[in-house]
C-alpha cells in the first residue's frame, strides 16, 4: 500500500512539473511522425491487459514486436534521442497514476512474448504491477533473455523494500541501464 501511495504522489508531481517537457516532445513528435504517442496492449498485474503509453520512437508502420526483434532503421531521429535519454518513457507516469503500473516493477511485456510469459508465470512475476524501472533495467537485462529476465524480476520482487524502491529509481535517473536493445 505504501508503494502505491508513493506512486500516486510522485506520478502526480511528475505530471505537473514535467508538463512543459511533455508538451515540447509532443509537438516535436507531431513533426517527426505525425503521431507522437504510442499506445500498446501489454501484460499487467495478474496477466490482465492494459494500455502502455509512451512517446513514439519508431515509424508508425513498425511491426508490434519486442524492441530487440525490430530493425534499428525503424527508429526515427527524434526517437533515437528520446530512447537515449529515456524521455520516451515519460507518458508512463499516466500509467503509474492510473494504477496499471508502478515506478518500480518488472517491465511489462507484450502478449506475443510467450517464452517470457511462461518463465514469468513460473516465477510469480505477474503478482505485482509492472514498472517503469527495476533491477533488470539498471543492469541492462532486457527481454531478449526471457529466462534470465524472469529470474531477475523474481529476485527484485522478493527483495523489494522501501530502500530498494528508491534505489532503483535513483539509479535509473542517474543513467544506469541503456534501455531496450534494438
PDB file of C-alpha atoms in Angstrom:
ATOM      1  CA  UNK A   1       0.000   0.000   0.000  1.00  0.00           C
ATOM      2  CA  UNK A   2       2.861   2.395   0.797  1.00  0.00           C
ATOM      3  CA  UNK A   3       4.350   1.845  -2.680  1.00  0.00           C
ATOM      4  CA  UNK A   4       1.007   2.698  -4.297  1.00  0.00           C
ATOM      5  CA  UNK A   5       0.786   5.925  -2.278  1.00  0.00           C
ATOM      6  CA  UNK A   6       4.328   6.859  -3.328  1.00  0.00           C
ATOM      7  CA  UNK A   7       3.456   6.035  -6.948  1.00  0.00           C
ATOM      8  CA  UNK A   8       0.431   8.352  -6.828  1.00  0.00           C
ATOM      9  CA  UNK A   9       2.357  11.173  -5.145  1.00  0.00           C
ATOM     10  CA  UNK A  10       5.431  11.012  -7.412  1.00  0.00           C
ATOM     11  CA  UNK A  11       3.495  10.491 -10.642  1.00  0.00           C
ATOM     12  CA  UNK A  12       1.237  13.452  -9.799  1.00  0.00           C
ATOM     13  CA  UNK A  13       4.249  15.663  -9.129  1.00  0.00           C
ATOM     14  CA  UNK A  14       5.954  14.399 -12.273  1.00  0.00           C
ATOM     15  CA  UNK A  15       2.932  15.053 -14.457  1.00  0.00           C
ATOM     16  CA  UNK A  16       2.615  18.608 -13.134  1.00  0.00           C
ATOM     17  CA  UNK A  17       6.274  19.628 -13.127  1.00  0.00           C
ATOM     18  CA  UNK A  18       7.240  17.844 -16.344  1.00  0.00           C
ATOM     19  CA  UNK A  19       4.223  19.036 -18.341  1.00  0.00           C
ATOM     20  CA  UNK A  20       6.312  21.615 -20.302  1.00  0.00           C
ATOM     21  CA  UNK A  21       8.679  18.823 -21.396  1.00  0.00           C
ATOM     22  CA  UNK A  22       5.685  16.641 -22.325  1.00  0.00           C
ATOM     23  CA  UNK A  23       4.312  19.450 -24.472  1.00  0.00           C
ATOM     24  CA  UNK A  24       7.641  20.063 -26.255  1.00  0.00           C
ATOM     25  CA  UNK A  25       8.169  16.366 -27.012  1.00  0.00           C
ATOM     26  CA  UNK A  26       4.553  16.013 -28.115  1.00  0.00           C
ATOM     27  CA  UNK A  27       4.927  18.906 -30.565  1.00  0.00           C
ATOM     28  CA  UNK A  28       8.265  17.580 -31.871  1.00  0.00           C
ATOM     29  CA  UNK A  29       6.606  14.184 -32.295  1.00  0.00           C
ATOM     30  CA  UNK A  30       3.894  15.730 -34.454  1.00  0.00           C
ATOM     31  CA  UNK A  31       6.589  16.869 -36.881  1.00  0.00           C
ATOM     32  CA  UNK A  32       8.547  13.600 -36.594  1.00  0.00           C
ATOM     33  CA  UNK A  33       5.819  11.009 -37.252  1.00  0.00           C
ATOM     34  CA  UNK A  34       2.524  12.887 -37.072  1.00  0.00           C
ATOM     35  CA  UNK A  35       1.541  10.643 -34.148  1.00  0.00           C
ATOM     36  CA  UNK A  36       3.636  11.458 -31.055  1.00  0.00           C
ATOM     37  CA  UNK A  37       2.086   8.947 -28.659  1.00  0.00           C
ATOM     38  CA  UNK A  38       2.481   5.187 -28.870  1.00  0.00           C
ATOM     39  CA  UNK A  39      -0.156   3.107 -27.102  1.00  0.00           C
ATOM     40  CA  UNK A  40       0.240  -0.662 -26.948  1.00  0.00           C
ATOM     41  CA  UNK A  41      -1.506  -3.524 -25.128  1.00  0.00           C
ATOM     42  CA  UNK A  42       0.813  -5.031 -22.532  1.00  0.00           C
ATOM     43  CA  UNK A  43       0.573  -7.731 -19.869  1.00  0.00           C
ATOM     44  CA  UNK A  44      -0.224  -6.251 -16.472  1.00  0.00           C
ATOM     45  CA  UNK A  45      -0.727  -7.491 -12.933  1.00  0.00           C
ATOM     46  CA  UNK A  46      -2.442 -10.909 -12.854  1.00  0.00           C
ATOM     47  CA  UNK A  47      -1.816 -11.052 -16.644  1.00  0.00           C
ATOM     48  CA  UNK A  48      -4.597  -8.550 -17.293  1.00  0.00           C
ATOM     49  CA  UNK A  49      -4.133  -6.312 -20.350  1.00  0.00           C
ATOM     50  CA  UNK A  50      -3.542  -2.584 -20.077  1.00  0.00           C
ATOM     51  CA  UNK A  51      -2.579   0.178 -22.496  1.00  0.00           C
ATOM     52  CA  UNK A  52       1.047   1.250 -22.085  1.00  0.00           C
ATOM     53  CA  UNK A  53       1.635   4.871 -23.118  1.00  0.00           C
ATOM     54  CA  UNK A  54       4.991   6.077 -24.462  1.00  0.00           C
ATOM     55  CA  UNK A  55       6.283   8.715 -26.820  1.00  0.00           C
ATOM     56  CA  UNK A  56       6.625   7.200 -30.278  1.00  0.00           C
ATOM     57  CA  UNK A  57      10.240   6.398 -31.198  1.00  0.00           C
ATOM     58  CA  UNK A  58       9.649   4.249 -34.276  1.00  0.00           C
ATOM     59  CA  UNK A  59       7.941   4.677 -37.609  1.00  0.00           C
ATOM     60  CA  UNK A  60       4.182   4.184 -37.481  1.00  0.00           C
ATOM     61  CA  UNK A  61       4.216   1.087 -39.723  1.00  0.00           C
ATOM     62  CA  UNK A  62       6.730  -0.773 -37.497  1.00  0.00           C
ATOM     63  CA  UNK A  63       5.561  -4.281 -36.568  1.00  0.00           C
ATOM     64  CA  UNK A  64       4.408  -4.700 -32.951  1.00  0.00           C
ATOM     65  CA  UNK A  65       7.164  -6.944 -31.595  1.00  0.00           C
ATOM     66  CA  UNK A  66       9.662  -6.701 -28.749  1.00  0.00           C
ATOM     67  CA  UNK A  67      12.256  -3.971 -29.352  1.00  0.00           C
ATOM     68  CA  UNK A  68      15.141  -6.423 -29.675  1.00  0.00           C
ATOM     69  CA  UNK A  69      13.356  -8.044 -32.647  1.00  0.00           C
ATOM     70  CA  UNK A  70      12.968  -4.876 -34.708  1.00  0.00           C
ATOM     71  CA  UNK A  71      15.405  -3.169 -37.050  1.00  0.00           C
ATOM     72  CA  UNK A  72      17.307  -0.045 -35.949  1.00  0.00           C
ATOM     73  CA  UNK A  73      16.169   1.546 -39.238  1.00  0.00           C
ATOM     74  CA  UNK A  74      12.656   1.765 -37.762  1.00  0.00           C
ATOM     75  CA  UNK A  75      13.786   4.291 -35.140  1.00  0.00           C
ATOM     76  CA  UNK A  76      13.236   7.929 -36.071  1.00  0.00           C
ATOM     77  CA  UNK A  77      15.794  10.702 -35.469  1.00  0.00           C
ATOM     78  CA  UNK A  78      13.729  12.082 -32.590  1.00  0.00           C
ATOM     79  CA  UNK A  79      13.203   8.515 -31.378  1.00  0.00           C
ATOM     80  CA  UNK A  80      16.963   7.941 -31.030  1.00  0.00           C
ATOM     81  CA  UNK A  81      17.264  10.952 -28.755  1.00  0.00           C
ATOM     82  CA  UNK A  82      14.185  10.011 -26.745  1.00  0.00           C
ATOM     83  CA  UNK A  83      15.436   6.442 -26.233  1.00  0.00           C
ATOM     84  CA  UNK A  84      18.954   7.540 -25.306  1.00  0.00           C
ATOM     85  CA  UNK A  85      17.638   9.958 -22.667  1.00  0.00           C
ATOM     86  CA  UNK A  86      14.740   7.649 -21.685  1.00  0.00           C
ATOM     87  CA  UNK A  87      12.329  10.523 -22.251  1.00  0.00           C
ATOM     88  CA  UNK A  88      10.140   8.192 -24.330  1.00  0.00           C
ATOM     89  CA  UNK A  89       9.061   6.658 -21.012  1.00  0.00           C
ATOM     90  CA  UNK A  90       7.616   9.892 -19.531  1.00  0.00           C
ATOM     91  CA  UNK A  91       3.978   9.229 -20.535  1.00  0.00           C
ATOM     92  CA  UNK A  92       4.106   6.104 -18.385  1.00  0.00           C
ATOM     93  CA  UNK A  93       3.628   8.498 -15.460  1.00  0.00           C
ATOM     94  CA  UNK A  94      -0.015   8.416 -16.585  1.00  0.00           C
ATOM     95  CA  UNK A  95       0.009   4.597 -16.302  1.00  0.00           C
ATOM     96  CA  UNK A  96       1.523   4.882 -12.810  1.00  0.00           C
ATOM     97  CA  UNK A  97      -1.021   7.487 -11.711  1.00  0.00           C
ATOM     98  CA  UNK A  98      -3.928   5.361 -13.014  1.00  0.00           C
ATOM     99  CA  UNK A  99      -2.597   2.252 -11.240  1.00  0.00           C
ATOM    100  CA  UNK A 100      -1.815  -0.003 -14.195  1.00  0.00           C
ATOM    101  CA  UNK A 101       1.917   0.401 -13.467  1.00  0.00           C
ATOM    102  CA  UNK A 102       4.275   1.268 -10.634  1.00  0.00           C
ATOM    103  CA  UNK A 103       7.525   3.204 -10.757  1.00  0.00           C
ATOM    104  CA  UNK A 104       9.365   0.029  -9.773  1.00  0.00           C
ATOM    105  CA  UNK A 105       8.455  -3.410 -11.055  1.00  0.00           C
ATOM    106  CA  UNK A 106       9.093  -5.802 -13.932  1.00  0.00           C
ATOM    107  CA  UNK A 107       8.877  -4.140 -17.351  1.00  0.00           C
ATOM    108  CA  UNK A 108       5.543  -5.041 -18.965  1.00  0.00           C
ATOM    109  CA  UNK A 109       5.845  -7.412 -21.897  1.00  0.00           C
ATOM    110  CA  UNK A 110       3.747  -7.993 -24.982  1.00  0.00           C
ATOM    111  CA  UNK A 111       1.179 -10.787 -25.132  1.00  0.00           C
ATOM    112  CA  UNK A 112       3.074 -12.373 -28.051  1.00  0.00           C
ATOM    113  CA  UNK A 113       6.191 -12.981 -25.925  1.00  0.00           C
ATOM    114  CA  UNK A 114       5.106 -16.486 -24.946  1.00  0.00           C
ATOM    115  CA  UNK A 115       8.510 -17.683 -23.718  1.00  0.00           C
ATOM    116  CA  UNK A 116       8.836 -14.727 -21.338  1.00  0.00           C
ATOM    117  CA  UNK A 117       5.238 -15.182 -20.171  1.00  0.00           C
ATOM    118  CA  UNK A 118       5.997 -18.850 -19.428  1.00  0.00           C
ATOM    119  CA  UNK A 119       9.053 -18.062 -17.277  1.00  0.00           C
ATOM    120  CA  UNK A 120       7.380 -15.130 -15.520  1.00  0.00           C
ATOM    121  CA  UNK A 121       4.379 -17.344 -14.718  1.00  0.00           C
ATOM    122  CA  UNK A 122       6.653 -19.933 -13.114  1.00  0.00           C
ATOM    123  CA  UNK A 123       8.431 -17.225 -11.078  1.00  0.00           C
ATOM    124  CA  UNK A 124       5.231 -15.456  -9.939  1.00  0.00           C
ATOM    125  CA  UNK A 125       6.192 -12.175 -11.592  1.00  0.00           C
ATOM    126  CA  UNK A 126       2.628 -11.300 -12.623  1.00  0.00           C
ATOM    127  CA  UNK A 127       1.531 -10.981  -8.991  1.00  0.00           C
ATOM    128  CA  UNK A 128       2.819  -7.384  -8.917  1.00  0.00           C
ATOM    129  CA  UNK A 129       2.232  -4.300 -11.045  1.00  0.00           C
ATOM    130  CA  UNK A 130       4.664  -3.875 -13.908  1.00  0.00           C
ATOM    131  CA  UNK A 131       7.026  -0.947 -13.565  1.00  0.00           C
ATOM    132  CA  UNK A 132       8.924   1.736 -15.388  1.00  0.00           C
ATOM    133  CA  UNK A 133      12.210   0.532 -13.938  1.00  0.00           C
ATOM    134  CA  UNK A 134      13.641  -2.215 -11.810  1.00  0.00           C
ATOM    135  CA  UNK A 135      16.631  -4.431 -11.103  1.00  0.00           C
ATOM    136  CA  UNK A 136      16.801  -5.831 -14.640  1.00  0.00           C
ATOM    137  CA  UNK A 137      16.701  -2.391 -16.260  1.00  0.00           C
ATOM    138  CA  UNK A 138      19.538  -0.913 -14.210  1.00  0.00           C
ATOM    139  CA  UNK A 139      21.617  -3.992 -15.050  1.00  0.00           C
ATOM    140  CA  UNK A 140      20.941  -3.902 -18.818  1.00  0.00           C
ATOM    141  CA  UNK A 141      18.936  -7.145 -18.842  1.00  0.00           C
ATOM    142  CA  UNK A 142      16.202  -6.885 -21.435  1.00  0.00           C
ATOM    143  CA  UNK A 143      13.526  -9.137 -22.904  1.00  0.00           C
ATOM    144  CA  UNK A 144      15.959 -10.830 -25.302  1.00  0.00           C
ATOM    145  CA  UNK A 145      16.906 -13.218 -22.454  1.00  0.00           C
ATOM    146  CA  UNK A 146      13.479 -14.316 -21.129  1.00  0.00           C
ATOM    147  CA  UNK A 147      14.564 -16.854 -18.507  1.00  0.00           C
ATOM    148  CA  UNK A 148      17.248 -14.586 -17.026  1.00  0.00           C
ATOM    149  CA  UNK A 149      14.854 -11.623 -17.044  1.00  0.00           C
ATOM    150  CA  UNK A 150      12.171 -13.600 -15.195  1.00  0.00           C
ATOM    151  CA  UNK A 151      14.737 -14.719 -12.573  1.00  0.00           C
ATOM    152  CA  UNK A 152      15.962 -11.150 -12.028  1.00  0.00           C
ATOM    153  CA  UNK A 153      12.372  -9.857 -11.845  1.00  0.00           C
ATOM    154  CA  UNK A 154      11.555 -12.502  -9.238  1.00  0.00           C
ATOM    155  CA  UNK A 155      14.683 -11.627  -7.249  1.00  0.00           C
ATOM    156  CA  UNK A 156      13.672  -7.952  -7.286  1.00  0.00           C
ATOM    157  CA  UNK A 157      10.122  -8.736  -6.144  1.00  0.00           C
ATOM    158  CA  UNK A 158      11.347 -10.957  -3.300  1.00  0.00           C
ATOM    159  CA  UNK A 159      13.819  -8.298  -2.128  1.00  0.00           C
ATOM    160  CA  UNK A 160      11.576  -5.263  -2.523  1.00  0.00           C
ATOM    161  CA  UNK A 161      11.854  -2.742   0.272  1.00  0.00           C
ATOM    162  CA  UNK A 162      11.344   0.961   0.790  1.00  0.00           C
ATOM    163  CA  UNK A 163      15.077   1.499   0.265  1.00  0.00           C
ATOM    164  CA  UNK A 164      15.209  -0.698  -2.865  1.00  0.00           C
ATOM    165  CA  UNK A 165      12.260   1.191  -4.398  1.00  0.00           C
ATOM    166  CA  UNK A 166      14.195   4.472  -4.186  1.00  0.00           C
ATOM    167  CA  UNK A 167      17.498   2.862  -5.173  1.00  0.00           C
ATOM    168  CA  UNK A 168      16.084   1.587  -8.472  1.00  0.00           C
ATOM    169  CA  UNK A 169      14.520   4.961  -9.260  1.00  0.00           C
ATOM    170  CA  UNK A 170      17.681   6.875  -8.366  1.00  0.00           C
ATOM    171  CA  UNK A 171      19.939   4.572 -10.379  1.00  0.00           C
ATOM    172  CA  UNK A 172      17.624   4.905 -13.386  1.00  0.00           C
ATOM    173  CA  UNK A 173      17.565   8.715 -13.128  1.00  0.00           C
ATOM    174  CA  UNK A 174      21.358   8.744 -12.789  1.00  0.00           C
ATOM    175  CA  UNK A 175      21.688   6.821 -16.067  1.00  0.00           C
ATOM    176  CA  UNK A 176      22.060   3.170 -15.103  1.00  0.00           C
ATOM    177  CA  UNK A 177      20.814   0.863 -17.836  1.00  0.00           C
ATOM    178  CA  UNK A 178      20.750   1.546 -21.528  1.00  0.00           C
ATOM    179  CA  UNK A 179      17.082   0.895 -22.284  1.00  0.00           C
ATOM    180  CA  UNK A 180      15.676  -1.758 -24.574  1.00  0.00           C
ATOM    181  CA  UNK A 181      18.031  -3.154 -27.168  1.00  0.00           C
ATOM    182  CA  UNK A 182      17.107  -2.861 -30.842  1.00  0.00           C
TER     183      UNK A 182
END
